[in-house]
Coordinates of C-alpha atoms in Angstrom, one line a residue:
Chain A
M17 CA 74.2 121.6 120.1
R18 CA 73.6 124.7 122.3
S19 CA 76.5 127.3 122.3
D20 CA 78.3 128.1 125.4
R21 CA 77.7 131.9 124.9
L22 CA 73.9 133.5 124.1
D23 CA 74.7 135.6 121.1
R24 CA 71.4 137.6 120.8
A25 CA 69.5 139.0 123.8
P26 CA 65.7 138.7 123.9
L27 CA 64.0 140.8 122.1
P28 CA 62.0 141.8 125.6
L29 CA 65.7 142.8 126.3
K30 CA 66.2 144.8 123.8
I31 CA 63.3 146.5 123.9
S32 CA 63.7 147.2 127.8
A33 CA 66.9 148.8 126.5
C34 CA 66.0 151.1 123.7
L35 CA 63.2 152.4 126.3
G36 CA 66.2 153.2 129.1
L37 CA 68.1 155.1 127.0
L38 CA 65.2 157.0 125.2
F39 CA 63.5 157.9 128.7
L40 CA 67.8 158.8 129.7
H41 CA 68.1 161.1 126.3
L42 CA 64.8 162.0 125.2
P43 CA 64.4 165.1 127.2
I44 CA 68.4 166.4 126.4
L45 CA 66.8 165.7 122.5
L46 CA 63.6 168.0 123.5
I47 CA 66.5 171.1 124.9
F48 CA 67.7 171.1 121.3
L49 CA 64.9 171.1 119.6
Y50 CA 62.9 174.2 121.4
A51 CA 66.4 176.3 120.7
F52 CA 65.2 176.5 117.4
T53 CA 61.2 177.0 118.1
T54 CA 59.1 180.3 116.9
E55 CA 57.7 181.1 120.4
E56 CA 59.2 182.6 122.6
K57 CA 56.5 182.2 126.2
S58 CA 55.8 179.0 126.6
Y59 CA 55.8 175.4 124.9
R60 CA 54.2 173.4 122.8
F61 CA 54.9 170.0 120.3
P62 CA 55.1 170.2 117.9
P63 CA 56.7 173.5 117.3
P64 CA 54.8 176.3 114.9
G65 CA 57.6 176.6 113.5
L66 CA 62.0 176.5 113.1
T67 CA 63.9 180.2 113.1
L68 CA 68.0 180.0 113.7
E69 CA 67.2 183.8 115.5
W70 CA 67.5 182.7 119.2
F71 CA 71.5 182.1 118.2
A72 CA 71.5 185.5 117.5
V73 CA 69.2 187.3 120.3
T74 CA 71.7 184.7 122.8
W75 CA 74.3 186.5 121.0
N76 CA 73.5 189.5 121.8
R77 CA 72.4 190.0 125.0
P78 CA 75.1 190.8 128.0
D79 CA 74.1 189.0 131.3
V80 CA 74.9 185.6 128.9
W81 CA 78.1 187.1 128.3
A82 CA 78.6 187.7 131.4
A83 CA 77.1 184.5 132.9
L84 CA 79.8 182.9 130.9
T85 CA 82.3 184.8 131.5
L86 CA 82.3 184.4 134.8
S87 CA 82.0 179.9 134.9
V88 CA 84.3 179.9 132.4
K89 CA 87.0 182.1 135.9
V90 CA 85.5 180.0 138.0
A91 CA 86.4 176.2 136.5
S92 CA 89.7 177.6 134.7
L93 CA 90.7 178.9 138.8
A94 CA 89.4 175.6 140.1
T95 CA 90.7 172.7 138.2
A96 CA 94.2 174.7 138.0
I97 CA 94.1 174.9 142.6
A98 CA 92.9 171.3 142.0
L99 CA 95.1 170.0 140.4
V100 CA 98.3 171.2 142.1
L101 CA 96.9 170.3 145.8
G102 CA 94.9 167.1 144.7
T103 CA 98.2 166.1 142.4
L104 CA 100.5 166.7 146.1
C105 CA 98.0 164.6 147.8
A106 CA 98.2 162.2 145.4
A107 CA 101.8 161.8 145.5
A108 CA 102.0 161.7 149.7
V109 CA 99.5 159.5 150.3
S110 CA 101.1 156.9 147.2
R111 CA 104.3 157.4 148.0
A112 CA 105.1 157.6 152.1
A113 CA 103.5 155.8 154.7
F114 CA 102.5 157.7 156.9
F115 CA 100.0 157.3 160.0
G116 CA 96.5 158.0 159.7
R117 CA 97.0 158.3 155.9
E118 CA 93.9 156.4 155.2
A119 CA 91.7 159.0 157.1
V120 CA 93.2 161.0 154.7
S121 CA 92.7 159.9 152.0
L122 CA 88.9 159.5 152.8
L123 CA 88.3 163.2 154.7
V124 CA 89.8 164.2 151.0
I125 CA 87.1 162.5 148.8
L126 CA 84.5 163.1 151.6
P127 CA 83.8 166.4 149.4
I128 CA 82.1 164.2 146.9
A129 CA 80.6 161.9 149.0
L130 CA 78.8 164.6 150.9
P131 CA 75.5 166.0 148.9
G132 CA 76.7 169.1 147.9
I133 CA 74.2 170.5 150.3
I134 CA 76.0 170.3 153.1
T135 CA 79.0 171.7 151.7
G136 CA 76.8 174.6 150.6
I137 CA 76.6 175.3 154.0
A138 CA 78.9 174.2 155.8
L139 CA 81.0 176.9 153.5
R140 CA 79.1 179.1 153.5
S141 CA 78.7 180.0 157.7
A142 CA 82.2 179.2 157.0
F143 CA 82.8 181.9 155.7
S144 CA 80.0 184.7 156.8
M145 CA 81.5 183.2 160.7
A146 CA 85.7 184.8 158.9
D147 CA 83.4 187.9 158.2
I148 CA 84.9 186.9 154.0
P149 CA 82.9 188.4 151.9
F150 CA 81.1 186.5 149.7
S151 CA 83.3 186.6 145.9
F152 CA 84.9 185.2 142.9
F153 CA 86.8 184.2 145.3
T154 CA 84.0 182.3 147.7
I155 CA 83.1 180.6 144.9
V156 CA 86.0 179.0 143.5
L157 CA 86.9 177.5 146.6
G158 CA 83.7 176.1 146.5
H159 CA 84.5 174.1 143.9
A160 CA 87.8 173.5 144.3
T161 CA 86.6 171.2 147.1
F162 CA 85.0 168.5 145.3
C163 CA 86.9 169.1 141.9
I164 CA 90.5 168.0 144.2
V165 CA 88.7 164.4 144.4
V166 CA 88.2 163.8 140.9
V167 CA 91.8 165.4 140.1
Y168 CA 93.1 163.2 142.9
N169 CA 91.3 160.3 142.4
N170 CA 92.8 160.3 139.1
A171 CA 95.8 161.7 140.0
V172 CA 96.4 157.8 142.7
A173 CA 95.6 155.4 140.3
R174 CA 98.0 156.5 137.9
F175 CA 100.5 156.6 140.9
R176 CA 100.2 153.3 142.2
R177 CA 100.8 151.6 138.3
L178 CA 103.5 154.3 139.2
S179 CA 106.8 151.4 139.8
G180 CA 109.0 153.5 142.8
S181 CA 112.1 152.6 141.3
L182 CA 111.7 155.0 138.5
V183 CA 111.8 157.7 141.0
E184 CA 114.5 156.1 142.7
A185 CA 116.5 155.5 139.1
S186 CA 116.2 159.4 138.3
M187 CA 118.1 160.2 141.1
D188 CA 120.7 157.3 141.3
L189 CA 121.2 159.0 137.4
G190 CA 121.7 162.5 139.0
A191 CA 118.5 164.0 138.6
D192 CA 117.1 166.2 141.6
G193 CA 113.9 166.9 142.9
F194 CA 112.3 169.3 140.7
Q195 CA 114.0 167.0 137.5
T196 CA 112.8 164.0 138.8
F197 CA 108.7 165.6 138.8
R198 CA 109.8 167.0 135.7
Y199 CA 111.0 164.7 133.0
V200 CA 109.8 160.8 135.0
V201 CA 106.5 161.2 136.9
L202 CA 105.2 164.4 134.6
P203 CA 105.5 163.0 131.6
N204 CA 103.8 159.3 133.1
I205 CA 100.9 161.2 135.2
A206 CA 100.3 163.6 133.2
T207 CA 96.9 161.5 131.4
A208 CA 95.5 160.8 134.7
L209 CA 95.9 164.6 135.3
L210 CA 93.9 166.0 131.7
A211 CA 91.9 163.6 132.3
G212 CA 91.5 164.6 135.9
G213 CA 91.3 168.7 135.6
M214 CA 89.0 167.5 132.7
L215 CA 86.2 166.5 134.6
A216 CA 87.2 168.9 137.3
F217 CA 86.1 171.5 134.4
A218 CA 82.7 169.6 133.6
L219 CA 81.5 169.2 137.0
S220 CA 82.4 173.4 138.0
F221 CA 80.8 174.3 134.9
D222 CA 77.4 172.8 135.9
E223 CA 77.1 173.3 139.4
V224 CA 74.5 174.9 141.2
I225 CA 74.7 173.7 144.8
V226 CA 77.4 174.2 146.1
T227 CA 77.8 178.1 143.5
T228 CA 74.3 179.3 145.5
F229 CA 75.6 179.2 148.6
T230 CA 79.1 180.9 148.4
A231 CA 78.0 183.1 145.8
G232 CA 77.4 186.9 145.9
Q233 CA 75.3 189.1 143.9
Q234 CA 77.1 187.5 140.4
S235 CA 75.3 184.4 138.8
T236 CA 78.0 181.6 136.9
L237 CA 75.7 180.0 133.6
P238 CA 73.7 177.0 135.6
I239 CA 72.4 179.3 138.4
W240 CA 72.0 182.2 135.3
M241 CA 69.6 179.4 133.6
L242 CA 68.1 178.8 136.5
E243 CA 67.0 181.9 137.7
E244 CA 65.6 182.4 133.9
L245 CA 63.5 179.6 133.3
I246 CA 61.1 182.1 135.8
R247 CA 60.7 184.1 133.5
P248 CA 57.9 184.3 130.8
R249 CA 60.7 186.2 128.3
Q250 CA 62.3 184.6 125.2
R251 CA 62.8 181.2 126.4
P252 CA 64.5 180.1 123.4
V253 CA 67.8 181.5 125.0
T254 CA 67.8 180.1 128.3
N255 CA 68.0 176.3 125.2
V256 CA 70.4 177.8 123.5
V257 CA 73.1 178.1 126.6
A258 CA 71.6 174.4 127.1
M259 CA 73.1 173.7 124.1
V260 CA 76.4 174.9 124.4
V261 CA 76.6 173.4 128.1
V262 CA 75.8 170.5 126.9
L263 CA 78.5 170.7 124.4
V264 CA 81.2 172.3 126.3
T265 CA 80.6 169.5 128.8
L266 CA 80.8 166.4 126.5
L267 CA 84.3 167.2 124.9
P268 CA 86.2 167.3 127.3
I269 CA 84.4 164.7 129.3
L270 CA 84.3 162.0 126.5
A271 CA 88.0 163.1 125.9
A272 CA 88.9 162.7 129.3
Y273 CA 86.9 159.1 129.0
F274 CA 89.6 157.8 126.4
L275 CA 92.6 159.5 127.6
T276 CA 92.1 156.9 130.5
R277 CA 89.7 154.2 129.8
D278 CA 93.0 151.6 129.9
G279 CA 92.4 151.2 132.8
D280 CA 92.0 153.7 135.4
Q281 CA 88.4 154.2 136.7
I282 CA 87.2 157.6 136.3
A283 CA 86.3 157.7 139.8
G284 CA 83.9 160.6 140.8
A285 CA 82.4 160.9 137.2
G286 CA 78.9 160.3 138.2
K287 CA 78.3 163.1 140.5
Chain B
M25 CA 142.1 153.3 149.4
N26 CA 139.0 151.7 150.0
A27 CA 136.0 152.6 147.5
I28 CA 133.3 151.8 149.9
L29 CA 133.5 151.6 153.5
F30 CA 130.9 150.6 156.8
E31 CA 131.7 150.9 160.1
N32 CA 129.5 149.1 163.1
V33 CA 126.6 150.8 160.1
S34 CA 123.2 150.2 161.1
R35 CA 120.1 150.7 159.7
H36 CA 116.6 149.7 162.0
F37 CA 112.3 149.4 160.2
G38 CA 111.0 150.3 163.7
N39 CA 111.8 146.9 165.3
V40 CA 113.5 145.4 162.1
R41 CA 117.2 145.2 162.2
A42 CA 116.9 145.1 158.8
V43 CA 121.2 145.7 158.9
D44 CA 122.3 145.7 162.4
G45 CA 125.9 146.9 162.7
V46 CA 127.7 146.0 159.8
D47 CA 132.0 146.0 158.7
L48 CA 132.9 146.4 155.2
A49 CA 136.0 147.0 152.6
V50 CA 135.5 147.0 149.1
A51 CA 138.7 148.0 147.6
E52 CA 139.0 150.1 143.5
G53 CA 138.5 147.5 141.1
E54 CA 137.2 144.6 143.3
F55 CA 134.2 142.3 142.4
F56 CA 131.9 142.3 145.4
A57 CA 129.5 140.3 146.1
M58 CA 126.9 140.7 148.8
L59 CA 125.6 137.2 149.3
G60 CA 122.5 136.2 151.6
P61 CA 118.6 134.9 151.5
S62 CA 115.7 137.4 150.8
G63 CA 116.1 139.5 154.1
S64 CA 119.6 139.3 155.4
G65 CA 120.0 142.8 155.2
K66 CA 122.0 143.3 151.6
T67 CA 119.1 145.6 149.3
T68 CA 119.0 147.7 152.8
C69 CA 123.1 147.6 152.4
L70 CA 123.2 148.5 148.8
R71 CA 120.9 151.2 149.2
L72 CA 123.0 152.2 151.8
V73 CA 125.3 153.4 149.5
A74 CA 123.1 154.7 146.8
G75 CA 121.8 156.7 148.9
F76 CA 118.0 155.8 149.2
E77 CA 118.0 155.1 152.9
Q78 CA 120.6 156.6 155.5
P79 CA 121.6 154.7 158.2
T80 CA 120.4 154.3 161.6
A81 CA 124.1 154.8 162.9
G82 CA 127.0 153.9 162.2
H83 CA 129.5 155.4 158.9
I84 CA 129.6 154.6 155.6
E85 CA 132.3 156.2 153.3
I86 CA 132.3 157.0 149.3
F87 CA 135.7 157.3 148.5
G88 CA 137.1 158.4 151.3
E89 CA 134.3 161.0 151.4
T90 CA 131.8 160.4 154.5
A91 CA 128.7 160.1 152.2
E92 CA 126.1 160.1 155.5
G93 CA 123.6 162.6 154.6
L94 CA 124.2 162.7 150.6
P95 CA 121.6 162.7 147.9
P96 CA 121.6 159.6 146.2
Y97 CA 122.0 162.1 143.0
R98 CA 125.4 164.2 144.5
R99 CA 127.1 160.3 144.7
N100 CA 129.5 159.2 142.3
V101 CA 127.7 155.4 142.4
N102 CA 125.0 154.7 140.2
T103 CA 122.8 151.7 140.1
V104 CA 121.5 148.7 137.7
F105 CA 117.7 147.6 139.4
Q106 CA 117.0 144.5 140.0
D107 CA 113.4 145.5 138.1
Y108 CA 115.7 147.6 135.4
A109 CA 113.0 150.5 135.9
L110 CA 113.7 152.2 132.5
F111 CA 111.8 154.8 132.0
P112 CA 108.5 153.7 130.2
H113 CA 107.7 156.8 128.4
L114 CA 111.8 158.0 126.7
S115 CA 113.3 156.2 124.1
I116 CA 116.4 153.5 125.1
L117 CA 119.0 156.8 123.3
D118 CA 117.2 158.4 125.9
N119 CA 116.9 156.4 128.0
V120 CA 120.8 155.8 128.0
A121 CA 121.3 160.1 128.1
Y122 CA 119.1 160.2 130.6
G123 CA 121.8 160.8 133.3
L124 CA 123.9 163.0 130.8
M125 CA 120.8 164.6 130.4
V126 CA 120.2 166.6 133.6
K127 CA 123.6 167.4 134.4
G128 CA 122.8 169.9 131.2
V129 CA 125.8 167.6 128.6
G130 CA 124.6 169.2 125.0
R131 CA 122.0 167.5 122.7
I132 CA 124.6 166.7 120.4
E133 CA 127.4 164.8 123.1
R134 CA 125.4 162.8 125.0
R135 CA 123.6 161.0 122.5
R136 CA 127.8 160.2 121.2
A137 CA 128.1 158.8 125.0
A138 CA 125.3 157.2 124.2
E139 CA 125.7 155.2 121.5
E140 CA 128.9 154.1 122.7
A141 CA 127.2 152.5 126.1
L142 CA 125.2 150.6 123.7
A143 CA 127.4 149.3 121.6
M144 CA 129.7 148.5 124.9
V145 CA 126.2 146.1 125.8
A146 CA 126.2 144.5 122.1
L147 CA 122.6 146.5 121.5
P148 CA 123.5 148.5 118.9
G149 CA 120.8 150.8 116.4
Y150 CA 118.8 150.1 119.4
G151 CA 118.4 153.7 120.0
A152 CA 114.3 154.1 118.7
R153 CA 113.0 152.0 120.2
K154 CA 111.0 151.9 123.7
P155 CA 111.4 150.4 126.9
G156 CA 108.0 148.0 126.4
Q157 CA 109.4 146.9 122.5
L158 CA 113.2 145.1 124.2
S159 CA 113.1 141.1 125.9
G160 CA 113.9 140.9 129.4
G161 CA 117.7 140.0 128.2
Q162 CA 118.3 143.3 126.5
R163 CA 116.2 145.9 129.1
Q164 CA 119.2 144.1 131.9
R165 CA 122.1 145.4 129.4
V166 CA 119.8 148.8 128.7
A167 CA 119.7 149.7 131.9
L168 CA 123.9 149.1 132.6
A169 CA 124.6 151.9 129.6
R170 CA 122.8 154.1 131.4
A171 CA 124.8 153.3 134.6
L172 CA 127.8 153.5 133.1
V173 CA 127.4 156.4 130.7
N174 CA 127.8 158.3 133.6
R175 CA 130.8 156.8 134.4
P176 CA 130.4 155.3 138.2
R177 CA 133.5 155.2 140.4
V178 CA 131.2 152.3 141.9
L179 CA 128.2 149.7 140.1
L180 CA 125.5 148.8 142.4
L181 CA 123.7 145.7 140.6
D182 CA 120.6 145.1 142.9
E183 CA 120.2 141.2 142.0
P184 CA 120.0 142.1 137.9
L185 CA 120.1 138.6 136.5
G186 CA 117.0 137.4 139.0
A187 CA 114.3 138.1 135.9
L188 CA 116.9 136.2 133.7
D189 CA 116.7 132.9 132.7
L190 CA 119.3 130.2 133.1
K191 CA 121.9 130.9 129.7
L192 CA 121.2 134.3 129.5
R193 CA 121.5 134.5 133.1
E194 CA 125.1 132.6 132.3
Q195 CA 125.8 134.4 129.4
M196 CA 125.2 137.5 131.2
Q197 CA 127.4 136.5 134.2
E198 CA 130.7 136.3 131.4
E199 CA 129.9 139.4 130.5
L200 CA 129.2 141.3 133.1
K201 CA 132.5 139.5 134.9
S202 CA 134.8 140.7 131.3
L203 CA 133.3 143.8 131.4
Q204 CA 134.1 144.7 135.2
K205 CA 137.2 144.0 134.6
A206 CA 138.2 145.8 131.2
L207 CA 136.7 148.7 132.8
G208 CA 138.3 148.1 136.2
L209 CA 135.5 149.1 137.7
T210 CA 134.3 148.7 140.8
F211 CA 131.1 146.0 141.2
I212 CA 128.3 145.7 144.4
F213 CA 126.6 142.5 143.4
V214 CA 123.4 141.4 144.9
T215 CA 122.3 138.1 144.7
H216 CA 120.5 135.4 146.9
D217 CA 122.4 132.5 144.0
Q218 CA 125.0 131.5 145.8
G219 CA 126.2 130.1 142.9
E220 CA 126.4 133.8 140.9
A221 CA 128.6 135.1 143.6
L222 CA 130.7 132.4 143.8
A223 CA 131.7 132.7 139.6
M224 CA 131.6 136.1 139.6
A225 CA 132.6 137.8 142.7
D226 CA 136.4 138.2 143.7
R227 CA 135.2 138.5 147.2
V228 CA 131.8 137.7 148.5
A229 CA 130.3 138.6 152.2
V230 CA 127.3 136.3 153.0
F231 CA 124.7 138.2 155.1
H232 CA 122.2 136.5 157.4
E233 CA 119.4 138.4 159.5
G234 CA 121.3 142.1 159.1
K235 CA 124.6 141.2 159.9
V236 CA 127.8 139.7 157.7
R237 CA 128.1 136.2 158.8
Q238 CA 131.7 135.8 157.1
V239 CA 134.0 137.8 154.0
G240 CA 136.3 135.9 152.3
T241 CA 137.1 135.2 148.5
P242 CA 134.8 132.4 147.1
E243 CA 137.5 130.0 147.9
D244 CA 137.1 130.6 151.3
I245 CA 133.9 130.9 151.9
Y246 CA 133.3 127.6 150.2
R247 CA 135.7 125.3 151.5
R248 CA 136.2 127.1 155.6
P249 CA 132.9 128.8 156.2
K250 CA 133.2 130.1 159.3
T251 CA 129.2 128.7 161.0
R252 CA 126.3 126.9 160.4
F253 CA 124.8 129.1 158.3
V254 CA 127.9 130.1 155.6
A255 CA 128.0 126.3 155.2
D256 CA 124.4 125.5 154.4
F257 CA 124.0 128.3 152.4
V258 CA 127.0 128.2 150.4
G259 CA 127.0 125.0 148.0
S260 CA 124.7 123.2 151.0
S261 CA 127.2 120.8 153.8
N262 CA 127.1 118.5 156.0
V263 CA 127.6 120.0 159.0
L264 CA 129.1 116.9 161.7
S265 CA 127.5 117.7 165.6
R266 CA 130.3 117.7 168.3
V267 CA 129.1 114.3 169.6
Q268 CA 129.8 113.2 165.2
C269 CA 133.4 115.2 165.6
Q270 CA 134.4 113.7 168.6
R271 CA 134.1 110.1 166.8
L272 CA 136.8 111.3 164.8
G273 CA 138.6 111.6 167.4
V274 CA 138.4 116.2 167.2
D275 CA 137.6 118.2 169.7
A276 CA 135.2 121.4 167.6
P277 CA 131.9 122.5 168.2
A278 CA 130.8 121.5 164.9
A279 CA 132.4 121.0 161.1
S280 CA 131.3 121.1 158.2
L281 CA 132.4 118.5 155.2
R282 CA 131.4 119.0 151.5
P283 CA 129.4 116.1 149.7
E284 CA 131.6 115.6 147.2
S285 CA 135.0 115.4 149.6
I286 CA 133.9 112.4 149.9
V287 CA 134.4 108.8 148.7
I288 CA 132.9 105.6 149.5
G289 CA 136.1 103.1 150.7
R290 CA 139.1 102.0 153.9
P291 CA 140.6 105.4 154.6
T292 CA 143.8 105.6 154.1
D293 CA 146.7 107.7 155.4
G294 CA 146.4 111.6 156.3
Q295 CA 142.3 110.5 156.1
L296 CA 139.2 110.2 158.2
G297 CA 136.4 107.6 158.3
L298 CA 133.0 106.6 159.2
T299 CA 130.7 104.2 158.9
G300 CA 127.2 104.6 157.4
I301 CA 124.4 102.9 156.6
P302 CA 122.4 104.4 152.9
I303 CA 119.8 105.1 153.2
A304 CA 118.4 106.9 149.6
T305 CA 120.7 108.0 146.2
S306 CA 119.2 109.8 143.5
F307 CA 121.0 110.3 139.8
L308 CA 122.3 113.8 139.5
G309 CA 123.5 113.6 135.7
P310 CA 127.1 113.9 136.4
V311 CA 127.2 112.6 140.4
N312 CA 125.3 110.5 142.1
R313 CA 123.8 111.3 145.9
V314 CA 123.9 109.6 148.6
T315 CA 122.1 110.1 151.5
L316 CA 123.8 107.9 154.5
D317 CA 122.5 107.4 158.6
C318 CA 125.7 107.4 160.3
G319 CA 125.2 106.9 164.3
G320 CA 121.5 109.2 163.6
E321 CA 122.5 111.9 161.6
R322 CA 121.9 112.2 158.4
I323 CA 125.2 112.8 155.8
V324 CA 125.0 113.1 151.8
A325 CA 128.4 112.3 149.7
L326 CA 128.6 113.0 145.6
L327 CA 129.8 110.3 144.2
A328 CA 131.6 110.7 140.8
G329 CA 129.7 108.9 138.0
G330 CA 131.7 106.0 137.5
A331 CA 132.2 105.6 141.5
P332 CA 130.0 102.2 142.0
I333 CA 127.0 102.7 144.2
P334 CA 126.2 101.1 147.4
A335 CA 123.6 99.2 148.2
M336 CA 120.5 100.1 150.0
G337 CA 120.6 99.4 154.2
E338 CA 124.1 98.0 154.3
S339 CA 126.8 99.1 156.4
V340 CA 129.3 101.2 154.1
T341 CA 132.8 103.2 155.0
L342 CA 133.0 107.2 154.3
A343 CA 136.5 108.6 153.8
F344 CA 137.5 111.7 153.8
G345 CA 141.1 113.4 153.3
R346 CA 141.5 115.4 157.5
H347 CA 141.4 118.8 156.1
D348 CA 138.0 118.8 154.3
L349 CA 136.8 118.9 157.3
H350 CA 136.4 122.2 158.7
V351 CA 136.5 123.7 161.7
M352 CA 133.4 125.6 162.5
E353 CA 133.4 128.3 165.1
D354 CA 129.8 128.1 166.4
A355 CA 127.1 126.1 165.3
G356 CA 124.9 128.5 164.6

């Protein structure tokens, strides 16, 4: 008798699945490997020897620290802005029915659907026309455009599941708007905001395109890495930094995944 | 003093007249039911009292105080919601103590009050659980305790028994009624279940299409419906047309006749009679329902279990008391 369900996948399918995964992740492992190589100018396989000295070198490079600090600052501030604006927007769209609600929803999501280069060019020309000098804050504004989207998407999904009568019950029991937000709404959307915020942070942290158009003289970490690839000296430093970036962005994304896996899609995670 | 007063209150949503020129007065300490089919405006009226809606026109008073413009948190009324609306992230005790917490009552005092309220609804010791761990009936009691702990002057109940099974519903009907009497509170109860309204309320308002069709005691509403809608909605009544009334020697646009007031047999003194042909019968347990064709109009009679059932297709005489025939103002 044949069972209804195919429990075992055929061998060719298994092999191609493995190849697909290798194709995705082998290059990342190679980057990790060359962070330990003893050779600094060009990459040969296999590496002639393994060393930990590049970690020390990286630690003592002020340009790495400057780029890292800038990236963390930008990502933090952009995430903070996104959390406030994204949540407010999600609350408006899911709570109230008003003319143009769907259009607002689409316009909020648009920056993540549009190629980053469009957002970048648009922001750059807008900043020039308004005579705003490129600075830390223009980078933050650029990043906030797509950070808002991930917070908004997470918050809107949670607001939809939150029964409207909870807010009414709170008001009915004597809580004003602020108390209702503090004691009822916030605890119920907190994990969604945490997940959205972490994704926003991770997106901002490795953003290149919008940053190139909105940054002045400063370089964020990804930009610094791009510049560094051109220089043939101390190349493994880039690999060390890459490893750090992978870890810094992977952890929040994993956390966000586990926080929201009961039902909600992490919309926009693919950017 | 009136607990609640509605003066020509309307609430329109765009073109929809959810509540359309309602006048109501609910006395203090009264158990008042708002009865009507879904979409009749009864829930909107309740929300107008709670403050979730503001009237488009008209005037509302709560204990003599103008209610328009007052937000829900400034009104001394509390609501038991249809879906209970318990806060899923809080324990049962914190749910019940919520109203006291936002008013700034100290931790010890509000714990004591919340535990007292839980004991009152027969749920002592349930405080540490979460709403998700309770059954429907228990959640309903928590919602009740959460509202009552604030000592409201009016308690609003929005179909609170709708989600419970029949047996539990009957039990809760009695408990709510005795709780209301013990506390001496004004209860306003919204329901689409006429049996529930008749069983529990001191007075009933029947809603239809945003208007109040009739207000009265349950017996009033049941025995003396003013319109065809009320007669039909409250314990399905026979509605006799003008022609049928004239046959009986009564001049009225319409009249209602309760199925249980009809017997088979010749009319005696003070009784009226009609002839009809039985076309269907069904056994309902304590009674038999017989449908008769009386000169082209259908009349339903509920005959006591012991009474003989007339043979199908053979003309019989129906009798009922003159006072059982209730003349209505209009046919609509």
